[in-house]
Amino acid sequence: MSVKNNDSIESSLFEKRKKLYPREVHGLFANLRLLSVSILLGAYYLLPWINLSGRQIVLFDLPERKFYIFNWIFWPQDFIYLALLLICAAFALFLFTALAGRLWCGYACPQTVWTEVFLWIERKVEGTRSQQMKLDKQESSFTKFRIKATKHTIWIIFSLYTGFTFVGFFTPIRELAQGIMSFDLGPSEVFWLLFYSLATYGNAGWLREQVCMYMCPYARFQSAMLDKDSLVISYDALRGEPRGGRKKGDDLEAKQLGSCIDCSLCVQVCPTGIDIRNGLQYECIGCAACIDVCDDVMDKMDYPRGLVKYTTENKMEGRKTTILRPRIIIYVILLVSILSGIFYSIETRDSVALNILRDRNALYRENFEGTISNSYTIKVLNMDLIDHDYTLKVTGIEGLQSSIKEPIKVKAGQVLEMPLLLSAEPESLHHTSLTIKLTLQAVDDINVSTESEGRFIGPIDP
Amino acid sequence: MLALDKKLLIIGSLWPSFWMATALSGIIFSAIDPLIIASQMGFNHVSYLSAYSIGFFFFWLVCAWSGFFSIIFSRSVTKKNVSKK
Ligand code: SF4
Ligand code: SF4
């Protein structure tokens, strides 16, 4: 999809927008979209309500600074996984774009998904495309007001529920629901609920294709990822032209007509309001609505389907299409290696961590009995799904005494912070500063252990 | 002309910076506990969600500020003269 001309886009940024009334379509691709929308929205609205062993199956618990995703718990130090996952998402997007154009836009983008729902509501309330257009042209009247008010009320309720679900990924959703019932919500919760609701209402109800055209970064750079072998939606001009009206069964040769009957249905169904017959365009989000509707028309006329279809630039020019091109292979290799790396490292990551921090107030302390002691704070993070008892061994200085009472009990997913006092005989301190090694070992599982290093400071001249 | 510039200024500074702020909140707050910063600034009774939100808005503001000036400085002086003709 080449960008036609920069100026025309830039200037259209400020043009007054004409309201679009995308016509309803049925067909293979519309069904695929319906399937994808149902799966995605189903997951979005249902997931927060599913509990697994007493906690929400997906919960981004900000207060506890822990993300629960199915069987995994992610801690702030696991942020790298999130970053890697985002990189994977980007590569997957590149891959799919190179293979089949704007698949993401047409079937999975939240913008498309929620707009589908809003359009569906609009059609249920206001009727078909022509009924909607007629309604908008009418003088204001009570009926018009009633219909519009109904539509907006349903939209707003749906948006509010969407916003509520969004916050429910961050605050346990059942508590949130109770909070709403009893008008007892924190200001931030209220804010984010309203913010997300407003964004849904505005983007899916009002802005629609404008989000794709003016606000979406992906739309701006996706054309760079397409090549002559990428699947794109295109009109077969060779077959379609010259377009024109006719009756079913007319002799095309005699009338000197192509297959396009110029019914303009492909334009009416287009959510971005373009005419696919003008060639590939930057605005086309690849929703395939025009394919569905045109195939219908072809069926009615008894012409072969596929006047508008998924094809590649090479195919249109009569050349061969290669699927396995270098860029595809590179994307796949990168994607597979990063993903397997992530899963391997998540599955094998330490399930316990130990942090040691020297107390800043004093370098060391001399005790009555002549020993030298250092004090620390240690933090034990049990990142496992079960509770553990641990032992702590400190090595590095001969005869070192530790104040820790074993076993150290830490519950699953908890952090235990406690003071640690280490004391040594002055004779065993050969240097002013010595490295000590702490080994934390779970009592019940030999594989659960971790190590950490710290420093022990003694007098300058021991 | 002025009206158009205004629209570009508002969208151009607020929209990309919104995403930058989201990313920044993720990175910074996974490294630093926002409540520690809050308590060092003397606020002891902030909830986590508020601390994150305030942080987010702070990042948003900073990024928007930078975007705002990028747009201002990217308008060339000569262009203005041309449009006056
Ligand atoms: S252009 Fe952007 S906002 Fe629109 S559907 Fe595609 S990814 Fe989504
Ligand atoms: S031209 Fe066709 S595929 Fe592209 S956005 Fe319009 S209806 Fe969808």
XYZ file of C-alpha atoms and ligand atoms in Angstrom:
563
model
C 0.000 0.000 0.000
C 1.973 2.921 -1.114
C 1.443 6.252 0.406
C -0.008 8.242 -2.434
C 1.407 11.542 -1.709
C 2.475 13.030 1.511
C 0.775 16.333 0.978
C -2.616 14.867 0.359
C -2.411 13.003 3.657
C -1.087 15.886 5.624
C -3.731 18.219 4.329
C -6.492 15.717 4.882
C -5.452 15.663 8.517
C -7.446 18.797 8.926
C -10.254 18.230 6.504
C -13.707 18.118 7.887
C -14.615 14.492 8.168
C -17.659 13.112 6.437
C -19.447 10.591 8.564
C -19.183 7.074 7.186
C -21.932 4.504 7.303
C -20.287 1.171 6.655
C -22.811 -1.292 5.311
C -23.177 -4.668 6.990
C -21.443 -7.574 5.233
C -21.729 -11.325 5.393
C -19.293 -13.828 4.042
C -16.179 -15.806 4.731
C -14.029 -12.943 5.961
C -16.816 -11.338 7.943
C -17.224 -14.670 9.720
C -13.505 -14.903 10.365
C -13.607 -11.441 11.879
C -16.593 -12.356 13.992
C -14.700 -15.377 15.253
C -11.614 -13.359 16.085
C -13.657 -10.596 17.742
C -15.525 -13.130 19.880
C -12.351 -14.849 21.017
C -10.544 -11.622 21.845
C -13.436 -9.889 23.573
C -14.415 -13.128 25.297
C -10.925 -13.362 26.745
C -10.918 -9.702 27.723
C -14.234 -9.748 29.554
C -14.010 -13.215 31.082
C -10.381 -13.633 32.124
C -10.519 -11.343 35.178
C -13.407 -13.382 36.556
C -11.587 -16.689 36.458
C -9.841 -17.702 39.638
C -7.048 -20.200 40.036
C -6.203 -21.541 43.490
C -7.742 -18.557 45.200
C -6.442 -15.732 43.066
C -7.351 -14.097 39.802
C -5.808 -15.991 36.909
C -4.579 -12.789 35.259
C -3.882 -9.957 37.654
C -1.404 -7.126 37.378
C -1.157 -6.481 41.063
C 0.398 -3.046 41.332
C 0.316 -2.705 45.142
C 2.152 -5.975 45.593
C 4.268 -5.282 42.526
C 3.576 -8.690 41.115
C 2.012 -9.840 37.876
C 0.074 -13.068 37.959
C -0.380 -14.702 34.583
C -1.779 -18.214 34.783
C 0.797 -20.270 36.639
C 3.482 -17.649 36.532
C 4.279 -14.870 38.929
C 6.359 -12.019 37.564
C 8.317 -9.762 39.886
C 9.674 -6.340 39.102
C 13.057 -7.907 38.341
C 11.381 -9.989 35.637
C 10.669 -6.864 33.640
C 13.106 -8.111 31.010
C 10.571 -10.766 30.035
C 7.956 -8.146 29.387
C 10.397 -6.194 27.262
C 11.337 -9.328 25.313
C 7.699 -10.232 24.889
C 7.017 -6.816 23.415
C 9.926 -7.289 21.013
C 8.395 -10.625 20.000
C 5.059 -8.960 19.436
C 6.770 -6.468 17.153
C 8.471 -9.222 15.163
C 5.223 -11.144 14.892
C 3.593 -8.015 13.547
C 6.392 -7.602 10.987
C 6.048 -11.230 9.998
C 2.305 -11.139 9.512
C 2.479 -7.863 7.666
C 5.094 -9.192 5.273
C 3.030 -12.330 4.712
C -0.469 -10.970 4.440
C -0.577 -7.219 4.866
C -2.739 -5.675 7.518
C -4.120 -8.863 9.032
C -3.726 -7.279 12.444
C -5.837 -4.272 11.484
C -8.579 -6.276 9.855
C -9.062 -8.904 12.525
C -7.308 -8.245 15.812
C -6.623 -4.583 16.548
C -8.602 -3.371 19.563
C -9.696 -0.457 17.432
C -11.297 -2.808 14.897
C -12.622 -5.185 17.519
C -14.432 -2.571 19.581
C -15.592 -0.670 16.521
C -17.238 -3.891 15.301
C -19.240 -4.049 18.523
C -20.201 -0.392 18.345
C -21.278 -0.769 14.720
C -23.345 -3.786 15.679
C -25.099 -1.821 18.421
C -25.623 1.076 16.035
C -27.248 -1.225 13.480
C -29.473 -2.814 16.105
C -30.716 0.585 17.227
C -30.677 2.739 14.111
C -31.175 0.090 11.455
C -29.404 -0.507 8.177
C -27.014 1.836 6.449
C -29.746 3.602 4.502
C -31.962 3.910 7.560
C -29.066 5.465 9.446
C -28.409 7.951 6.667
C -32.059 8.855 6.484
C -32.219 9.347 10.219
C -29.239 11.680 10.202
C -30.788 13.797 7.444
C -34.075 14.166 9.312
C -35.017 17.344 11.133
C -34.647 16.943 14.854
C -37.668 15.320 16.329
C -38.552 13.397 19.407
C -38.201 10.047 17.621
C -34.776 10.977 16.330
C -33.720 12.090 19.770
C -35.053 8.921 21.322
C -33.182 6.677 18.881
C -29.925 8.597 19.257
C -30.228 8.688 23.026
C -30.821 4.936 23.121
C -27.757 4.288 21.014
C -25.511 6.495 23.105
C -26.838 5.083 26.343
C -26.052 1.540 25.238
C -22.646 2.657 23.980
C -21.886 4.368 27.265
C -22.985 1.427 29.390
C -20.889 -0.887 27.263
C -17.907 1.492 27.516
C -18.238 1.761 31.270
C -18.279 -1.989 31.579
C -15.190 -2.113 29.372
C -13.447 0.427 31.597
C -14.470 -1.518 34.677
C -12.986 -4.689 33.195
C -9.796 -2.831 32.368
C -9.306 -1.705 35.953
C -10.244 -5.259 36.975
C -6.963 -6.450 35.518
C -5.148 -4.293 38.075
C -7.383 -4.492 41.136
C -9.046 -7.812 41.967
C -12.253 -7.506 39.951
C -14.603 -8.885 42.607
C -13.359 -6.341 45.154
C -13.723 -3.679 42.501
C -17.300 -4.721 41.811
C -18.101 -4.553 45.507
C -16.401 -1.178 45.707
C -18.654 0.108 42.956
C -21.780 -1.279 44.609
C -20.909 0.455 47.855
C -19.566 3.650 46.207
C -16.221 3.011 47.806
C -13.490 3.386 45.190
C -10.126 5.099 45.308
C -9.731 8.215 43.148
C -7.245 6.486 40.857
C -9.583 3.594 40.251
C -12.395 5.949 39.353
C -10.080 7.924 37.124
C -8.763 4.952 35.146
C -12.212 3.436 34.858
C -13.585 6.626 33.355
C -10.485 7.210 31.267
C -10.654 3.808 29.615
C -14.403 4.060 29.152
C -14.076 7.429 27.510
C -11.310 6.163 25.242
C -13.482 3.228 24.179
C -16.529 5.407 23.595
C -14.574 8.041 21.712
C -12.427 5.736 19.597
C -15.020 3.119 18.689
C -18.067 5.362 18.630
C -16.831 8.602 17.141
C -13.311 8.535 15.762
C -13.324 5.073 14.172
C -11.379 5.090 10.891
C -9.733 8.375 11.881
C -7.769 6.547 14.565
C -6.331 4.349 11.830
C -5.675 7.220 9.486
C -4.233 9.824 11.791
C -3.320 8.375 15.142
C -1.988 4.897 14.581
C 1.785 4.541 14.250
C 1.461 1.082 12.722
C -0.618 2.442 9.874
C 2.172 4.862 9.067
C 4.997 2.404 8.741
C 3.319 -0.846 7.739
C 3.815 -0.115 4.044
C 7.568 -0.406 4.588
C 7.106 -4.059 5.547
C 5.183 -5.042 2.442
C 6.852 -6.365 -0.652
C 5.713 -7.726 -3.982
C 5.015 -11.122 -2.442
C 2.800 -9.919 0.390
C -0.872 -10.716 0.245
C -2.895 -7.571 -0.294
C -6.505 -6.937 -1.123
C -6.897 -5.766 -4.625
C -9.345 -5.263 -7.433
C -8.653 -7.035 -10.689
C -8.914 -4.068 -13.031
C -8.023 -6.113 -16.081
C -11.082 -8.228 -15.552
C -13.379 -5.608 -14.103
C -12.996 -2.744 -16.538
C -14.730 -1.171 -18.311
C -17.243 -1.159 -15.487
C -20.897 -0.410 -16.023
C -24.488 -1.389 -15.367
C -26.046 -4.362 -17.108
C -28.726 -7.021 -16.694
C -27.978 -10.523 -15.569
C -27.082 -12.642 -18.578
C -26.157 -9.722 -20.878
C -23.429 -10.474 -23.394
C -20.336 -8.698 -22.083
C -18.453 -8.857 -25.386
C -21.245 -7.220 -27.272
C -21.724 -4.535 -24.645
C -17.953 -4.117 -24.268
C -18.095 -4.436 -20.492
C -15.829 -5.942 -17.844
C -17.044 -7.857 -14.798
C -17.569 -4.862 -12.511
C -21.240 -3.949 -12.498
C -20.470 -0.649 -10.776
C -22.908 -1.288 -7.939
C -20.597 0.616 -5.555
C -21.261 -1.920 -2.811
C -17.525 -2.294 -2.215
C -17.408 1.403 -1.369
C -20.473 1.212 0.872
C -19.077 -1.576 3.043
C -15.655 -0.030 3.430
C -15.072 1.112 7.010
C -12.543 3.674 5.827
C -14.685 4.955 2.967
C -12.306 4.274 0.099
C -12.880 2.737 -3.318
C -10.696 -0.358 -3.650
C -11.023 -0.067 -7.430
C -8.660 2.917 -7.331
C -5.772 0.615 -6.447
C -3.886 -0.035 -3.222
C -4.384 2.758 -0.771
C -2.843 3.816 2.463
C -6.256 3.996 4.138
C -7.183 0.360 3.439
C -7.048 -1.606 6.678
C -7.372 -4.939 4.914
C -10.681 -5.874 6.453
C -11.769 -7.792 3.329
C -15.338 -6.498 3.589
C -15.133 -5.497 -0.058
C -14.102 -9.058 -0.999
C -17.106 -10.538 0.773
C -19.595 -8.159 -0.745
C -18.161 -8.369 -4.250
C -18.125 -12.178 -4.148
C -21.812 -11.994 -3.315
C -22.466 -9.782 -6.296
C -20.448 -12.070 -8.572
C -22.510 -15.036 -7.349
C -25.741 -13.222 -8.126
C -24.519 -12.325 -11.600
C -23.233 -15.861 -12.190
C -19.709 -14.548 -12.721
C -16.705 -16.245 -11.170
C -15.763 -14.912 -7.730
C -12.591 -13.007 -7.029
C -12.962 -9.695 -8.807
C -11.755 -8.235 -5.518
C -9.461 -10.669 -3.764
C -6.371 -11.368 -1.709
C -3.488 -11.459 -4.127
C 0.116 -10.338 -4.407
C 1.671 -7.719 -6.579
C 3.771 -10.369 -8.321
C 0.729 -12.466 -9.085
C -1.098 -9.502 -10.535
C 1.825 -8.884 -12.838
C 1.805 -12.515 -13.894
C 4.880 -13.577 -11.945
C 5.364 -16.256 -9.354
C 4.779 -15.535 -5.688
C 7.414 -16.793 -3.267
C 6.336 -17.239 0.298
C 9.666 -18.170 1.866
C 11.660 -15.056 1.174
C 14.742 -14.031 3.156
C 12.870 -11.500 5.324
C 10.224 -14.068 6.249
C 12.857 -16.620 7.164
C 14.759 -14.077 9.246
C 11.607 -12.972 11.094
C 10.649 -16.571 11.817
C 14.114 -17.471 13.089
C 14.273 -14.388 15.300
C 10.787 -14.965 16.623
C 11.280 -18.629 17.382
C 14.645 -18.091 19.045
C 13.524 -15.204 21.261
C 10.304 -16.965 22.223
C 11.982 -20.218 23.096
C 14.638 -18.275 24.999
C 11.944 -16.535 27.022
C 10.077 -19.728 27.852
C 13.241 -21.600 28.705
C 14.448 -18.882 31.001
C 11.041 -18.409 32.668
C 10.762 -22.097 33.337
C 14.286 -22.381 34.706
C 14.490 -19.073 36.542
C 15.420 -19.134 40.209
C 12.440 -19.513 42.413
C 14.160 -17.727 45.267
C 16.195 -14.545 45.481
C 18.362 -13.104 48.211
C 19.331 -9.465 48.559
C 21.799 -8.237 51.124
C 22.245 -4.611 52.092
C 24.847 -3.259 54.542
C 23.483 -0.944 57.178
C 24.751 2.478 56.333
C 25.014 3.861 59.850
C 28.183 2.162 61.086
C 31.054 0.473 59.323
C 31.555 -2.055 62.105
C 31.088 -2.483 65.825
C 33.470 -3.814 68.464
C 31.710 -5.952 71.020
C 32.430 -6.552 74.717
C 33.907 -9.927 74.103
C 36.268 -8.422 71.571
C 34.573 -9.620 68.409
C 33.879 -7.385 65.434
C 30.394 -7.290 64.000
C 28.691 -5.887 60.897
C 24.992 -5.493 60.480
C 22.936 -5.977 57.346
C 19.389 -6.238 56.164
C 18.541 -9.249 54.073
C 15.547 -9.821 51.883
C 14.400 -13.293 50.941
C 11.977 -13.461 48.034
C 10.112 -16.713 47.668
C 9.057 -16.602 44.032
C 7.790 -20.169 44.068
C 4.147 -21.169 44.163
C 4.600 -23.047 47.481
C 5.857 -22.064 50.953
C 9.468 -22.917 51.838
C 11.801 -23.187 54.823
C 15.356 -22.080 54.130
C 18.760 -22.294 55.767
C 21.343 -19.538 55.352
C 25.039 -20.319 55.290
C 27.605 -17.513 55.413
C 31.178 -18.275 54.367
C 34.331 -16.339 53.555
C 35.659 -15.661 57.083
C 36.741 -18.303 59.536
C 34.522 -18.725 62.570
C 31.927 -16.234 61.396
C 28.829 -16.153 63.599
C 25.429 -15.338 62.203
C 22.421 -14.047 64.120
C 19.870 -15.780 61.912
C 17.512 -18.264 63.501
C 16.917 -21.126 61.139
C 14.797 -22.190 59.460
C 13.761 -19.010 57.669
C 10.110 -19.465 56.814
C 8.799 -17.597 53.773
C 5.338 -18.048 52.306
C 4.763 -18.501 48.590
C 5.065 -15.227 46.710
C 6.167 -13.311 49.823
C 9.190 -11.202 50.653
C 10.755 -11.507 54.095
C 12.975 -8.714 55.298
C 15.094 -9.177 58.410
C 18.208 -7.939 60.122
C 21.397 -9.974 59.996
C 24.285 -9.516 62.407
C 27.595 -11.178 61.578
C 30.435 -11.319 64.074
C 34.022 -12.499 63.683
C 37.125 -12.779 65.816
C 39.582 -9.943 65.003
C 42.307 -12.546 64.344
C 40.478 -13.957 61.361
C 40.136 -10.569 59.661
C 43.185 -10.417 57.419
C 41.984 -7.407 55.495
C 39.943 -4.363 56.285
C 37.305 -5.440 53.790
C 36.487 -9.041 53.072
C 34.054 -10.701 50.687
C 31.488 -12.947 52.263
C 29.270 -15.428 50.492
C 25.704 -16.147 51.534
C 24.043 -19.361 50.436
C 20.329 -19.757 50.885
C 19.041 -23.300 50.576
C 15.505 -24.606 50.782
C 15.211 -27.404 53.300
C 12.637 -29.359 51.339
C 14.009 -28.983 47.804
C 17.659 -29.309 46.938
C 17.161 -27.483 43.636
C 15.878 -24.328 45.290
C 18.873 -22.303 46.327
C 20.608 -19.042 45.599
C 23.790 -17.197 46.428
C 24.678 -13.637 47.088
C 27.824 -11.730 48.012
C 28.475 -8.993 50.510
C 31.340 -7.232 52.260
C 32.498 -7.453 55.827
C 34.356 -4.397 57.116
C 36.777 -4.528 60.003
C 39.106 -2.097 61.777
C 41.967 -0.695 59.712
C 44.566 -2.283 61.855
C 43.178 -5.499 63.247
C -3.428 28.448 9.562
C -3.049 29.159 13.214
C -5.954 26.916 14.084
C -4.373 24.048 12.166
C -1.092 24.459 13.940
C -2.839 24.346 17.250
C -4.451 21.026 16.446
C -1.153 19.555 15.348
C 0.511 20.890 18.471
C -2.048 19.360 20.765
C -2.292 15.957 19.096
C 1.384 15.781 18.237
C 2.522 16.471 21.753
C -0.133 14.613 23.745
C -0.556 11.430 21.752
C 2.968 10.014 21.220
C 3.921 11.127 24.718
C 1.021 9.115 26.134
C 2.647 5.959 24.835
C 6.091 7.015 25.940
C 4.729 7.647 29.422
C 3.203 4.180 29.475
C 6.512 2.601 28.520
C 8.472 4.754 30.968
C 6.131 3.928 33.848
C 6.670 0.265 33.122
C 10.436 0.480 33.020
C 11.020 2.932 35.845
C 8.490 1.514 38.286
C 9.685 -2.023 37.821
C 13.125 -0.840 38.885
C 12.068 1.590 41.599
C 9.217 1.266 44.026
C 7.223 4.508 43.654
C 6.210 4.472 47.322
C 9.866 4.818 48.315
C 10.158 7.960 46.229
C 6.877 9.232 47.631
C 7.953 8.684 51.224
C 11.283 10.385 50.587
C 9.342 13.347 49.298
C 7.391 13.355 52.514
C 4.156 11.745 51.368
C 3.435 8.787 53.548
C -0.213 8.126 52.906
C -0.308 7.552 49.184
C -1.860 4.409 47.795
C 0.053 2.416 45.221
C -2.404 3.090 42.466
C -2.162 6.837 43.104
C 1.619 6.721 43.207
C 1.693 4.948 39.862
C -0.863 7.318 38.414
C 0.974 10.421 39.566
C 4.187 8.992 38.148
C 2.456 8.260 34.885
C 1.127 11.796 34.592
C 4.484 13.207 35.443
C 6.121 11.208 32.637
C 3.321 12.178 30.300
C 3.821 15.825 31.086
C 7.577 15.666 30.584
C 7.297 13.798 27.285
C 4.517 16.076 26.064
C 6.654 19.050 26.924
C 9.484 17.705 24.831
C 7.146 16.854 21.955
C 5.632 20.299 22.140
C 8.986 21.938 21.698
C 10.027 19.532 18.947
C 7.014 20.672 16.981
C 7.632 24.323 17.704
C 11.254 24.092 16.626
C 10.506 21.986 13.567
C 8.491 24.790 12.029
C 10.957 26.555 9.875
C 11.051 30.295 9.964
C 11.231 30.548 6.176
C 8.039 28.565 5.668
C 6.191 31.151 7.645
C 7.422 33.871 5.360
C 6.268 31.962 2.325
C 2.780 31.479 3.628
C 2.456 35.162 4.303
C 2.809 36.010 0.620
S -4.502 1.218 11.447
Fe -3.829 1.057 13.549
S -5.628 1.502 14.791
Fe -6.314 1.021 12.725
S -6.749 -1.084 12.742
Fe -4.656 -0.890 12.034
S -3.393 -1.064 13.871
Fe -5.500 -0.686 14.507
S -10.874 -1.283 0.687
Fe -11.811 -3.206 1.237
S -10.337 -4.219 2.538
Fe -9.726 -2.090 2.408
S -10.657 -1.152 4.173
Fe -12.071 -0.892 2.501
S -13.449 -2.633 2.591
Fe -11.689 -3.094 3.884
